[in-house]
Structure formats: structure tokens, C-alpha cells
Amino acid sequence: MNPRRDSLPWAAANTPGTHPGLPPRAGVGLKPAHVQAILEGAPDLGFFEVHAENYLVAGGPMHADLARIAKRYPLSIHGVGLSIGGADPLDPDHLHALRGLLDCYQPALFSEHLAWSTHGGVFWNDLLPVPYDRATLNRVCAHLDQVQETLGRRILLENPATYVEFADSTLSEAAFITELVARTGCGLLLDVNNAYVSCINHGRDVLAYLAALPLAQVGEVHLAGFHRDTDSSGDPLLIDSHGSAVDEAVWSLYAWTLARIGPQPTLIEWDNDLPVFDRLHAEARRADRLLMGLEAGLETAGDTARRISA
Amino acid sequence: MSGPAAWCAALLDPDREVPPGLSTWNGSDPAQRFTVYRNNVTVSLMEALAETFPVCQAMVGAPHFRDLARAFVRRHPPRSPVLARYGHGFADFIAECTLAAPWPYLPDLARLELACLDALHAADAQPLDPDALAAALGRPETLPSLRLGLHPSLATLGSPYAVVSLWAAHQGDGPAPAVNPDRPEQAWVLRRGRAVLVLPMSGGDCRFVRALQVGATLGEATATAAAAASDEDADAAGGFDLTRCLAVLLREQVLTGIT
Amino acid sequence: MNHITTAAALAIALGTAMTIAAAPTSAADTGAKEKCFGVALKGQNDCKAGPGTSCAGTSTKDYQGDAWKLVPAGSCEQTAAPKSPTGHGQLAAFKEKA
């Protein structure tokens, strides 16, 4: 139902499941406080990721630092303000500014969120949830088409962390995501922490949720720490706080996921209570060990298969 | 009201009912869960203001600043997803806010902090080749009609209060000297390399820069600044020193072109 | 003040300025004390969430009603001495009151 899709430049250039430029390694979010340590220590990392909106300024040290990092490492740009799930039309000025940023840095990936953050011209600075119904799905698909056309590339969309659900939702979150990925050709940024947080918060089976997602279209994985709170019934309410180490449950889900989708570029997000760079790097090394262990595991599986066939 | 409009109304007003149509898997109170979003919106924007206005926060104390910031966030939430631009109404807002009345210099202090942030993120520009200036000096008859290109980060700020000294007192780690705030001060704000500089200058010096920024020639800007300075009280703050202005423009590499 | 706009005056000022700007210790000569902006350079856009739901009134949990709705205008005067600010000393005093 989308005749333009195959004619778009990114449709041919960025085949789903491949990641030109971004290795299946661990990366971390770039923080200005860490730039000096990174430039001096030259840590062995797969990539760095930045929030697009922090670089929509004219010049100065933010751009100077990013340019130096981008010379040495692959780059992923992650938007936090497009409001793709919003009821209002997308902000054309913002979209245009993002296009300029991507043209400037040519990142290996651009991703955004299944959420809204702007309404009535006000930016709410939060990733607010959308109801999972047909009207919303059609609108998000139209916004995604517009974004991918304007940016001239396939983007990844991230599954959300949410704290409430909508009584009027008619689709499951996984079905909603599956259909919008199929209709727009966008990829999935699988945030395993968000998956865990949302499934705990809404009493869902997280393995069933993950298995129902379009895992073949995953182009990047996010891992982060959450904060544990309690709802009014005394059940756990997990907050996507990005302020601590990745939880053991999320590491387990990550390993489970890798076994199904193979090694993927994996970002450690740590935005609150920022640790020293070495601590953040240690978290990335743990992800790398799982990524590399998985590669060894696949080799073993391949060897086993050859032995059986022989 | 429903959908996002109901969300928006409830996000900033804790006295309002939470939006209709929310559900929870276990029958727990959706209103309590909605406070996560309220908290995120309000606190994250208050924190953005605290990061942009650290000296204002230090002057009034964190509790008072939180009250000011919360009131501003609710009255003037951001219109752009780029938070580096948020806070451009804060000075005017606190000028009208009874909470800030005890600190009459606070609005201008906020303007100075915002000027620093704007200078930090202003566009980059290459400084003028010194040879070009030497060539201009070799033809002195052309000097009055020259137009000077200035670095995009350069801004001027003046206040009836000693906001430059108050600001400077909060830049070091050690104990700050007492400052009498009831004294006019002016400054140039600019970025050199990675650092934003706040240079105490005279009111005449500021007029000189503002004239150049709107396209006046070197001769016109000099005449404007000198005439205005002579109209003022003998106060040194009003004085205009062309040599000092040119020396600072050169030394801080603010001069980006001559035409 | 017309004399200052003459080409000769500009030439003298510019020549002197170039000499001053080229000198290694020029700050005192220009009379402009420079202050470095101690900027905590950090991007302000994030996709994290705050720390939860409980209304503790701390710096990180602050969705409660406006204090300015509850505090009568002018009551701030009783808690601050803004006419003689002394930088960090005053900040410390505020912290004790908070």
C-alpha cells in the first residue's frame, strides 16, 4: 500500500537487517563530561550515540567535540523531540534542522521514539505514550513516511517505556509496532530495558512481547538502568531513569534476544547520575562480551550443523 | 477535553484531574502513575533552567530558585524541542514575579547568564587575517568607512546593577568578595575557543559594538559611541575608549572581517 | 568629539590596539579583566525519565502545587538579605535556611 517505498533512496541503500557503518559492537552515549577521557584514552568502543536536539545549535564546543569523536568512531544520532506519535503535524523546521544535522555528520544510524512530546506548539520534554488504535497507527505511519522521505534515509523507531495504558487501545503494543514497521519500512530500535519496564508495569509476559516484535528488523539495541517504584496497588512500577547500571534481568533478556537476532549494535544509555567514563565503559564491555560470546556460539552451532550434514 | 489536550492541561497543573481513558492492568490508580509524567515534565524543565542560570540559583538559594523555575515552567513551557534555547523569557518573567522582588538585580543577572549560553552555542567564525588589518592601516584614509565583521558570539549587556561583579563572584571555588549591587555595570560577552568570556567594559564601549553590529562604519560607530559617552555623567561606566575596544576585539579574535 | 573620527585618530587607535593585542600581558593594558565562563557543558535534551511518583518535594520530585500560590507576596523578604550579596558566603547561609 506504499508505492513510493521501493523508489526511496534508503530502501535500496539500507537493506533491513544490515548496518552499514555501525558495527555489531557495544557503544555508549556521548556525554560532554566524558569527551576528554575518550579522546585521551581512545577506548575500544563500537560507536557513540548522541541526542540530535543537543546539537541543533549553530556552533561552539558541542559541535567541535562531536566532530572530533566522529572522526574516530562510527556515529549514531538519536532524536528525542520529533514527536512522531503526536496528533499535530510534524514541525517542518525541526525536521529540516535534523536533515541538516544528518547531512553534516552522515551518521550510520538515525533513530527516534514511538512517543509524542509536542502538542499545540509546546514541547513537553518527555516521551509521552500513544494509544494503540487504528487512527493513531495511520498517523504514526504517515509521520514516519514523512520523516524518512525528508531525511532521505531509513530510520529506526524505538519501543517505548510507559507507565499507563489507554482503555481505548485496540491493538497490542507489539502488533502496533509490527504493523508500522511493515507499512513504513522503518527498522526497530529494540530498547530491552523499555521492553522490561513496560511489561512489568503492565503485567505483560516480556518474552512473549519480545517474540511478537518484528525482530528481523532490529537495527540497534538499547540497554539502560531503571528505578524501582511502587504503584498504588503495591505492585512494582519501574521508571526508565537511565541513572544506574543495567539490571540483571535486562542482561538476561538481552542475551535471550541476541540468541534470536544475532549480534546487533548495542548502546549503553546512562544519562542520570553520570558515572566516570571507565564505569560506563565497563558496562559496554559486558555487552561486548555477550555480543562476542554469541558470535562464538553461532560458530559452534555452524560447526555442529556441518558435522551433522557430514 | 480529551486526547493530548487533556494530557497537556494535566501535565503542568497538579490540581487538574488526570486525563480520561487511562487504564492499568492491576486496577491500581492511574492518577498515581500519571504523576510519573507530571514529574518528568516539570522537574526536567526546572533542571534545564537551573543549568542555564546557576548563578541566579546560587544568589537566591535552591529552594527559592525552584519556586521561580516551577512558576516559569508552568507559565512558559518551551516552544522548541531544543532546550539550549529554553529560558529566553525567564529574565522578563522574574522581573514581574513577586517571588523575585527581593533581588532587583536578578533579571539582569539572568540576562547575563543567558548571554553566556547563547555565546557558547553561537556559530563559529574564522578570525581576521592580521595581514588584512595591517593593509588597512597602511591606507589610513579608508579607515573611517571600513565595516568590521564581528564574531557571532559577541553580545553586549548593561545593567543599573553590578551584575558582572555578582556573576564573577560566583565563578571561582573560593569564598567570593562582598559586592555592592547598586552600581551600574556593562560587559561584552563572547566566546574564544571553547571558553565564554565576560569582559567588563564601559557603556560607550557597548554602544560602539552595537553600532558595528547593525552595520555602522568604523567612523560612524566611533562617533556614535563617543557622542553618547559625552552626554552621560562623568561616571567612568559611560566612558568610551576606542583603543581599548579595538585591542580587545583583536586580542580575543572577535574581528572576523573588514570590508 | 569629531576629532576622534578622523582617519588619523582611527589610525593611531588601531595601531596602538594592534600593539597591545600582540603583547603577551595585554589584559592589564586594555583595562578589561577577563572572566572565564565556568560552563558545565552538557546537553539538556535527554530521553530519560525522572525518579518516580512519590511527592517528596526534593529537587528531583517536584510536580506538586505551586509554592507561589501558597506564599503571600513579600514573604521572601523575611528570608533573604539580598541587598548585600556576598557570593558563596550568602549561598551557604541560604543552604542553612533551606
XYZ file of C-alpha atoms in Angstrom:
667
model
C 0.000 0.000 0.000
C 3.021 2.237 -0.187
C 4.074 2.550 -3.810
C 6.814 5.057 -3.067
C 8.693 2.780 -0.734
C 10.896 0.927 -3.187
C 11.803 4.113 -5.015
C 13.205 5.839 -1.952
C 17.000 6.038 -1.848
C 17.252 4.437 1.581
C 15.108 1.482 0.528
C 17.904 0.158 -1.659
C 20.863 1.561 0.211
C 19.935 0.295 3.643
C 18.598 -3.211 3.421
C 16.742 -4.223 6.561
C 18.981 -6.182 8.862
C 22.269 -4.720 7.682
C 24.001 -1.801 9.351
C 26.437 -0.057 7.075
C 28.952 1.748 9.198
C 27.695 0.698 12.621
C 29.407 -2.483 13.804
C 27.617 -5.125 15.900
C 29.508 -3.896 18.920
C 28.732 -2.034 22.103
C 28.652 1.756 22.096
C 27.827 4.397 24.668
C 26.040 7.716 24.744
C 28.459 10.610 24.288
C 28.484 12.983 27.245
C 30.407 16.275 27.163
C 31.872 15.402 30.569
C 33.493 12.306 29.036
C 34.884 13.773 25.835
C 38.361 14.452 27.187
C 38.680 10.963 28.677
C 37.574 9.465 25.361
C 39.976 11.493 23.229
C 42.888 10.759 25.570
C 42.105 7.101 26.285
C 40.897 6.078 22.813
C 38.629 3.376 24.315
C 37.800 0.361 22.172
C 34.111 1.002 21.504
C 31.922 0.216 18.534
C 30.263 3.620 18.245
C 28.975 6.683 20.040
C 25.402 7.924 20.101
C 24.186 11.485 20.679
C 20.813 13.101 21.113
C 20.094 15.120 17.998
C 18.464 18.059 19.779
C 21.626 18.778 21.790
C 23.410 19.522 18.526
C 20.794 21.760 16.914
C 22.860 24.783 17.894
C 24.884 26.894 15.485
C 28.437 26.172 16.644
C 30.782 26.111 19.596
C 32.297 23.285 21.655
C 29.359 20.858 21.315
C 29.998 20.621 17.567
C 33.779 20.816 17.943
C 33.720 17.800 20.274
C 31.306 15.792 18.167
C 33.367 16.411 15.049
C 36.475 15.074 16.797
C 34.641 11.992 18.061
C 33.008 11.365 14.677
C 36.445 11.302 13.030
C 37.454 8.383 15.239
C 34.253 6.384 15.792
C 31.053 5.462 13.956
C 28.193 7.716 14.999
C 24.520 7.141 15.737
C 22.141 10.084 16.128
C 19.091 9.585 18.298
C 16.240 12.083 18.118
C 14.275 12.865 21.248
C 11.994 15.648 20.031
C 10.306 14.834 16.705
C 7.013 13.831 18.349
C 6.322 11.168 15.720
C 3.403 9.898 17.804
C 1.896 13.369 18.100
C -1.570 14.404 16.953
C -0.230 17.615 15.418
C 1.651 17.742 12.105
C 5.409 17.305 12.469
C 7.323 20.542 12.958
C 8.786 21.205 9.483
C 11.505 23.482 10.863
C 12.655 20.811 13.276
C 12.619 18.161 10.583
C 14.618 20.443 8.307
C 17.144 21.109 11.092
C 17.538 17.354 11.636
C 18.162 16.893 7.923
C 20.916 19.485 8.145
C 22.474 17.736 11.120
C 22.430 14.364 9.358
C 23.871 15.887 6.186
C 26.655 17.384 8.279
C 27.669 14.310 10.281
C 26.448 11.486 7.995
C 25.764 9.161 10.939
C 25.458 5.438 10.376
C 22.041 5.485 12.033
C 19.242 7.845 12.905
C 16.558 6.751 15.341
C 13.527 8.238 17.081
C 10.794 7.192 19.507
C 7.282 5.812 19.349
C 6.002 8.669 21.509
C 4.805 12.250 21.394
C 6.414 15.255 23.019
C 4.957 18.317 21.264
C 1.326 19.421 21.160
C -0.178 22.796 20.404
C 3.278 24.217 19.814
C 4.507 23.334 23.310
C 7.414 20.940 23.785
C 6.833 18.822 26.901
C 10.323 17.339 27.145
C 9.065 13.847 27.852
C 8.296 10.785 25.774
C 4.522 10.570 26.204
C 2.580 7.422 25.310
C 0.223 6.884 22.384
C -2.977 4.797 22.327
C -2.671 1.678 20.181
C -5.596 2.122 17.813
C -6.051 2.338 14.031
C -6.273 6.118 13.875
C -3.014 6.504 15.771
C -1.329 3.800 13.699
C -2.268 5.559 10.452
C -0.990 8.869 11.764
C 2.315 7.432 13.018
C 2.826 5.685 9.667
C 2.190 8.948 7.804
C 4.644 10.756 10.077
C 7.251 8.035 9.586
C 6.844 8.228 5.805
C 7.329 11.993 6.000
C 10.395 11.666 8.237
C 12.084 9.036 6.064
C 11.380 10.979 2.898
C 12.629 14.260 4.327
C 15.716 12.743 5.900
C 16.359 10.614 2.822
C 17.059 7.509 4.817
C 15.524 4.611 6.676
C 15.200 5.342 10.380
C 14.827 3.120 13.411
C 11.891 3.597 15.791
C 12.277 2.767 19.484
C 9.723 0.831 21.528
C 8.575 2.949 24.496
C 8.755 2.715 28.268
C 5.269 3.563 29.552
C 3.546 3.940 32.905
C -0.137 3.979 31.921
C -2.192 2.270 29.245
C -5.199 3.549 27.268
C -8.575 1.925 27.783
C -9.358 2.577 24.094
C -6.336 0.709 22.710
C -7.430 -1.982 20.268
C -4.010 -3.386 19.357
C -1.214 -4.788 21.472
C 1.967 -2.736 21.532
C 3.833 -5.478 19.656
C 1.112 -5.701 16.970
C 1.138 -1.906 16.626
C 4.904 -1.832 16.169
C 4.895 -4.821 13.830
C 2.353 -3.195 11.532
C 4.028 0.206 11.421
C 7.404 -1.369 10.663
C 5.821 -3.400 7.857
C 3.960 -0.421 6.412
C 6.745 2.173 6.546
C 9.856 0.058 6.089
C 11.441 1.627 9.143
C 13.614 -0.504 11.387
C 13.213 -1.265 15.071
C 15.444 0.132 17.764
C 14.828 -2.521 20.387
C 15.212 -0.996 23.835
C 15.365 -4.094 26.005
C 15.127 -2.030 29.174
C 11.993 -0.305 27.880
C 10.530 -3.701 26.998
C 11.185 -4.982 30.504
C 9.978 -1.785 32.204
C 6.752 -1.650 30.187
C 5.998 -5.349 30.580
C 6.478 -5.204 34.360
C 4.435 -2.004 34.538
C 1.558 -3.518 32.567
C 1.675 -7.137 33.726
C 2.768 -8.478 30.335
C 4.872 -11.557 29.571
C 8.092 -9.959 28.382
C 9.351 -12.978 26.420
C 6.049 -13.206 24.573
C 6.211 -9.463 23.941
C 9.727 -9.652 22.525
C 8.895 -12.699 20.422
C 5.918 -10.837 18.922
C 8.069 -7.889 17.785
C 9.484 -7.738 14.231
C 12.889 -8.883 15.473
C 14.255 -9.328 11.948
C 14.060 -5.547 11.541
C 16.085 -4.705 14.661
C 18.960 -2.404 13.713
C 20.138 -1.424 17.176
C 19.598 -2.417 20.790
C 19.434 -0.060 23.785
C 20.269 -1.083 27.354
C 19.857 1.118 30.422
C 19.154 1.090 34.125
C 15.740 1.675 35.681
C 14.489 2.981 39.008
C 12.178 0.799 41.091
C 8.984 2.410 42.384
C 5.621 1.059 43.520
C 2.110 1.693 42.216
C -0.947 2.261 44.387
C -1.669 -1.487 44.483
C 1.803 -2.248 45.792
C 2.991 -3.747 42.503
C 6.333 -2.688 41.059
C 6.338 0.409 38.872
C 9.649 0.666 37.018
C 10.872 4.066 35.844
C 13.119 4.354 32.778
C 15.584 6.570 34.632
C 18.887 5.830 32.824
C 20.559 6.532 36.133
C 22.171 3.228 37.133
C 23.774 0.066 35.824
C 21.770 -2.280 33.594
C 19.643 -4.619 35.714
C 20.475 -8.337 35.753
C 17.011 -9.171 34.423
C 17.644 -6.898 31.443
C 21.033 -8.520 30.789
C 19.284 -11.897 30.702
C 16.677 -10.607 28.268
C 19.462 -9.125 26.172
C 21.211 -12.478 25.919
C 17.901 -14.157 25.079
C 17.306 -11.566 22.374
C 20.800 -11.866 20.865
C 20.344 -15.614 20.584
C 17.385 -14.885 18.301
C 18.560 -11.915 16.261
C 22.340 -12.262 16.217
C 24.804 -9.577 17.236
C 23.469 -6.028 16.899
C 24.938 -2.600 17.649
C 24.142 -2.119 21.320
C 24.027 1.154 23.203
C 24.518 1.593 26.926
C 22.415 4.601 27.996
C 23.377 6.331 31.229
C 22.068 9.907 31.472
C 21.273 10.473 35.172
C 23.859 10.352 37.954
C 26.504 10.057 35.269
C 29.420 7.837 36.358
C 33.064 8.285 35.414
C 33.775 7.137 31.885
C 35.521 3.920 32.957
C 32.388 2.732 34.744
C 30.297 3.377 31.651
C 32.898 1.631 29.518
C 32.819 -1.378 31.835
C 29.086 -1.687 31.174
C 29.778 -1.556 27.433
C 32.449 -4.254 27.791
C 29.890 -6.529 29.387
C 27.611 -6.053 26.384
C 30.581 -6.694 24.087
C 31.331 -9.983 25.845
C 27.782 -11.130 25.215
C 27.991 -9.972 21.599
C 31.263 -11.808 21.034
C 30.224 -14.853 23.027
C 27.213 -15.054 20.821
C 29.379 -14.953 17.708
C 31.408 -17.852 19.091
C 28.171 -19.642 19.900
C 26.916 -19.252 16.363
C 30.177 -20.616 15.041
C 29.812 -23.644 17.248
C 26.270 -24.096 16.040
C 27.521 -23.850 12.468
C 30.254 -26.418 13.152
C 27.677 -28.689 14.694
C 25.447 -28.344 11.653
C 28.343 -29.170 9.305
C 29.289 -32.198 11.344
C 25.722 -33.456 11.264
C 25.490 -32.955 7.491
C 28.823 -34.686 7.001
C -11.293 17.803 26.531
C -9.648 14.521 25.578
C -6.533 13.091 23.976
C -3.339 15.096 24.027
C -5.104 18.337 25.011
C -6.277 16.740 28.245
C -2.758 15.405 28.827
C -1.207 18.807 28.305
C -3.624 20.538 30.655
C -2.980 17.970 33.361
C 0.782 17.730 32.907
C 1.501 21.205 34.232
C -1.404 21.658 36.629
C -1.370 19.196 39.521
C -4.770 20.470 40.658
C -6.363 19.195 37.469
C -7.926 15.765 37.032
C -5.702 13.324 35.172
C -6.759 12.748 31.541
C -9.674 10.376 30.978
C -9.309 6.947 29.403
C -6.237 5.703 31.282
C -6.153 2.122 32.463
C -3.888 -0.134 34.497
C -3.502 -3.904 34.346
C -3.956 -4.427 38.085
C -6.618 -1.868 38.893
C -4.081 0.432 40.539
C -4.788 4.172 40.478
C -3.879 5.610 37.053
C -3.613 9.063 38.626
C -0.670 7.930 40.723
C 1.055 6.531 37.624
C 0.295 9.724 35.698
C 2.373 11.624 38.242
C 5.455 9.984 36.696
C 4.786 12.051 33.570
C 3.968 15.178 35.561
C 7.186 14.742 37.465
C 9.254 14.180 34.329
C 7.934 17.253 32.533
C 8.119 19.702 35.416
C 11.366 18.553 37.001
C 13.282 18.124 33.743
C 12.378 21.651 32.637
C 13.194 23.087 36.070
C 16.560 21.325 35.897
C 17.182 22.767 32.446
C 16.632 26.260 33.881
C 18.879 25.532 36.862
C 21.655 24.517 34.456
C 21.247 27.645 32.378
C 21.024 30.020 35.372
C 23.422 28.603 38.011
C 24.431 32.000 39.411
C 20.813 33.114 39.766
C 20.195 29.881 41.635
C 23.207 30.492 43.869
C 22.094 34.055 44.604
C 18.571 33.226 45.725
C 19.221 29.721 47.020
C 17.986 26.458 45.551
C 14.545 26.445 47.251
C 13.657 29.941 46.030
C 15.019 29.193 42.595
C 12.860 26.072 42.389
C 9.793 28.180 43.134
C 10.738 30.655 40.405
C 11.587 27.913 37.920
C 8.399 25.947 38.595
C 6.289 29.065 38.150
C 8.098 29.904 34.887
C 7.802 26.362 33.514
C 4.054 26.381 34.139
C 3.529 29.806 32.625
C 6.036 29.496 29.774
C 6.728 25.885 28.768
C 9.221 25.549 25.890
C 8.089 26.150 22.310
C 11.099 24.392 20.776
C 12.431 20.862 21.278
C 15.929 22.332 21.560
C 16.342 23.013 25.271
C 19.511 25.038 24.727
C 17.057 27.730 23.604
C 14.813 27.441 26.653
C 14.882 30.303 29.139
C 14.619 33.279 26.805
C 11.655 34.682 28.739
C 12.984 33.925 32.193
C 14.513 37.345 32.872
C 11.332 39.209 31.897
C 9.276 36.742 33.917
C 11.231 37.159 37.125
C 11.195 40.927 36.656
C 7.410 40.722 37.075
C 7.376 37.977 39.709
C 6.820 38.979 43.340
C 8.885 35.975 44.391
C 11.967 37.640 42.884
C 11.230 41.166 44.102
C 13.857 40.994 46.880
C 16.561 40.565 44.244
C 16.132 43.548 41.918
C 19.301 42.660 40.019
C 18.133 39.098 39.319
C 16.564 39.769 35.866
C 19.774 41.332 34.524
C 21.840 38.560 36.101
C 19.631 36.071 34.244
C 20.165 38.050 31.012
C 23.909 37.797 31.527
C 23.755 34.039 32.098
C 21.606 33.584 29.026
C 24.058 35.693 27.005
C 26.795 33.288 28.133
C 24.774 30.288 26.966
C 23.998 31.938 23.639
C 27.667 32.814 23.167
C 28.647 29.227 23.938
C 26.437 27.849 21.166
C 26.838 30.707 18.656
C 28.121 29.988 15.165
C 31.843 29.553 14.586
C 33.807 32.106 12.572
C 37.422 32.465 11.499
C 39.299 35.445 12.938
C 40.519 38.111 10.547
C 43.905 37.619 8.936
C 46.238 40.120 10.675
C 47.729 40.998 7.305
C 44.371 42.391 6.188
C 44.383 44.742 9.138
C 47.952 45.808 8.509
C 46.996 46.574 4.922
C 44.075 48.693 6.123
C 46.355 50.564 8.481
C 48.602 51.311 5.529
C 45.760 53.272 3.937
C 44.503 55.350 6.885
C 42.181 57.466 4.706
C 39.980 54.360 4.240
C 39.636 53.599 7.970
C 36.516 55.716 8.760
C 34.495 53.962 6.033
C 35.528 50.406 6.985
C 32.888 47.985 8.197
C 34.080 45.439 10.761
C 32.766 41.876 10.817
C 32.352 40.642 14.388
C 32.225 37.107 15.741
C 28.627 35.817 16.013
C 29.101 35.117 19.721
C 29.754 38.773 20.643
C 26.969 40.382 22.689
C 26.744 43.411 24.961
C 24.932 43.724 28.241
C 24.338 46.646 30.550
C 22.568 46.917 33.877
C 21.912 49.519 36.577
C 23.172 46.798 38.927
C 26.607 45.282 39.367
C 25.607 42.035 37.700
C 29.026 41.483 36.129
C 30.724 41.572 39.547
C 27.978 39.453 41.108
C 28.362 36.925 38.321
C 32.161 36.965 38.595
C 31.961 36.396 42.351
C 30.329 33.042 41.632
C 32.849 31.725 39.090
C 35.614 30.603 41.437
C 35.746 27.893 44.035
C 36.844 30.053 46.946
C 34.838 32.494 49.037
C 33.568 35.396 46.986
C 34.103 39.023 47.948
C 31.151 41.129 49.034
C 29.657 43.081 46.169
C 27.626 46.259 46.307
C 24.938 45.565 43.730
C 23.738 49.188 43.409
C 26.276 50.219 40.793
C 25.818 50.159 37.007
C 27.955 47.740 35.035
C 28.340 46.741 31.405
C 30.086 43.855 29.713
C 30.954 42.273 26.441
C 30.167 38.563 26.284
C 31.993 36.482 23.691
C 33.353 33.029 23.002
C 37.032 32.483 22.367
C 37.927 28.908 21.567
C 35.873 26.805 23.972
C 35.567 29.484 26.659
C 32.933 32.152 27.078
C 34.435 35.410 28.348
C 32.597 38.137 30.214
C 34.629 41.324 29.884
C 33.726 44.366 31.997
C 33.543 47.285 29.534
C 32.003 50.736 29.555
C 28.571 51.745 28.326
C 30.236 53.615 25.483
C 32.188 50.517 24.514
C 28.926 48.580 24.368
C 27.319 51.250 22.174
C 30.321 51.029 19.843
C 29.806 47.287 19.366
C 26.047 47.603 18.930
C 26.575 50.244 16.238
C 29.042 47.998 14.404
C 26.616 45.071 14.689
C 23.873 46.987 12.883
C 26.210 47.881 10.044
C 27.717 51.233 11.014
C 31.152 52.051 9.620
C 34.097 52.335 11.977
C 33.874 56.127 11.761
C 30.113 56.184 12.398
C 30.295 53.741 15.302
C 33.127 55.706 16.875
C 31.184 58.961 16.574
C 28.021 57.367 17.985
C 29.786 55.874 20.995
C 31.824 58.986 21.710
C 28.825 61.335 21.439
C 26.695 59.172 23.732
C 29.525 58.833 26.221
C 29.996 62.582 26.400
C 26.297 63.078 27.152
C 26.477 60.933 30.251
C 27.615 61.664 33.768
C 31.320 61.777 34.367
C 30.876 58.202 35.564
C 33.621 56.001 34.163
C 30.966 53.497 33.175
C 29.832 55.767 30.399
C 33.305 56.338 29.012
C 34.285 55.160 25.581
C 37.828 54.070 24.803
C 38.314 53.306 21.125
C 41.819 51.933 21.564
C 40.693 49.548 24.303
C 37.744 48.387 22.205
C 39.910 47.667 19.177
C 42.578 45.972 21.309
C 40.017 43.634 22.885
C 38.404 42.870 19.527
C 41.835 41.913 18.182
C 43.159 40.108 21.222
C 40.059 37.953 21.654
C 39.899 37.269 17.905
C 36.405 38.727 17.665
C 37.239 40.575 14.437
C 36.254 38.303 11.562
C 36.401 40.586 8.562
C 36.792 44.097 7.155
C 35.023 45.436 4.127
C 34.412 64.721 19.784
C 34.621 64.978 15.998
C 38.360 64.829 16.042
C 38.261 61.203 17.146
C 36.510 60.162 13.982
C 39.210 61.459 11.726
C 41.259 58.993 9.797
C 44.395 59.945 11.679
C 42.818 59.324 15.081
C 41.485 55.970 13.933
C 44.892 55.040 12.592
C 46.550 55.875 15.898
C 43.941 53.953 17.887
C 44.151 50.932 15.606
C 47.937 50.928 15.575
C 48.075 51.131 19.359
C 45.401 48.433 19.671
C 47.375 46.101 17.397
C 50.452 46.599 19.565
C 48.515 45.989 22.768
C 46.743 42.940 21.381
C 50.052 41.421 20.288
C 51.688 41.908 23.694
C 51.781 38.842 25.946
C 50.345 40.539 29.047
C 47.745 42.704 27.489
C 44.834 42.242 29.892
C 46.012 44.984 32.234
C 46.771 47.290 29.329
C 43.269 47.079 27.956
C 41.752 47.542 31.385
C 39.422 44.639 30.746
C 39.645 41.943 33.363
C 38.572 38.744 31.755
C 36.456 36.089 33.372
C 36.224 32.598 32.055
C 32.737 31.176 31.857
C 32.914 28.087 34.060
C 30.462 26.363 31.816
C 29.188 22.959 32.748
C 28.873 21.926 29.131
C 26.152 19.348 28.895
C 23.368 18.685 26.510
C 19.994 19.325 28.068
C 17.874 17.107 25.846
C 17.529 13.592 27.179
C 15.207 10.634 26.866
C 15.437 9.535 30.475
C 12.621 9.702 32.980
C 12.660 11.256 36.413
C 12.861 9.180 39.530
C 9.287 8.264 40.194
C 5.962 9.145 41.646
C 6.306 9.968 45.307
C 5.881 13.622 46.173
C 8.880 14.171 48.347
C 9.415 17.825 47.476
C 13.061 17.180 46.759
C 14.920 18.683 43.881
C 14.084 15.728 41.706
C 10.430 15.198 42.596
C 8.548 18.393 42.129
C 5.183 18.114 40.480
C 3.283 19.458 43.482
C 1.302 22.671 43.589
C 2.982 25.995 43.124
C 4.666 27.395 46.162
C 3.909 30.867 44.879
C 0.222 30.137 45.132
C 0.691 29.405 48.819
C 3.228 32.017 49.822
C 1.922 35.560 50.263
C 3.733 38.131 48.148
C 6.560 39.747 50.009
C 7.224 36.940 52.418
C 10.528 36.313 50.712
C 11.920 39.497 52.215
C 11.920 37.862 55.590
C 14.143 35.042 54.481
C 16.784 36.794 52.458
C 19.187 39.678 52.703
C 19.599 40.477 49.036
C 20.960 43.997 49.383
C 24.429 42.875 50.420
C 25.136 39.769 48.421
C 28.453 38.172 49.162
C 28.586 35.342 46.727
C 29.313 31.982 48.241
C 29.017 33.162 51.798
C 25.446 34.104 51.128
C 24.833 30.875 49.291
C 25.966 28.932 52.332
C 23.605 30.950 54.506
C 20.729 30.144 52.191
C 21.554 26.484 52.331
C 21.366 26.526 56.089
C 17.946 28.109 55.976
C 16.665 25.701 53.345
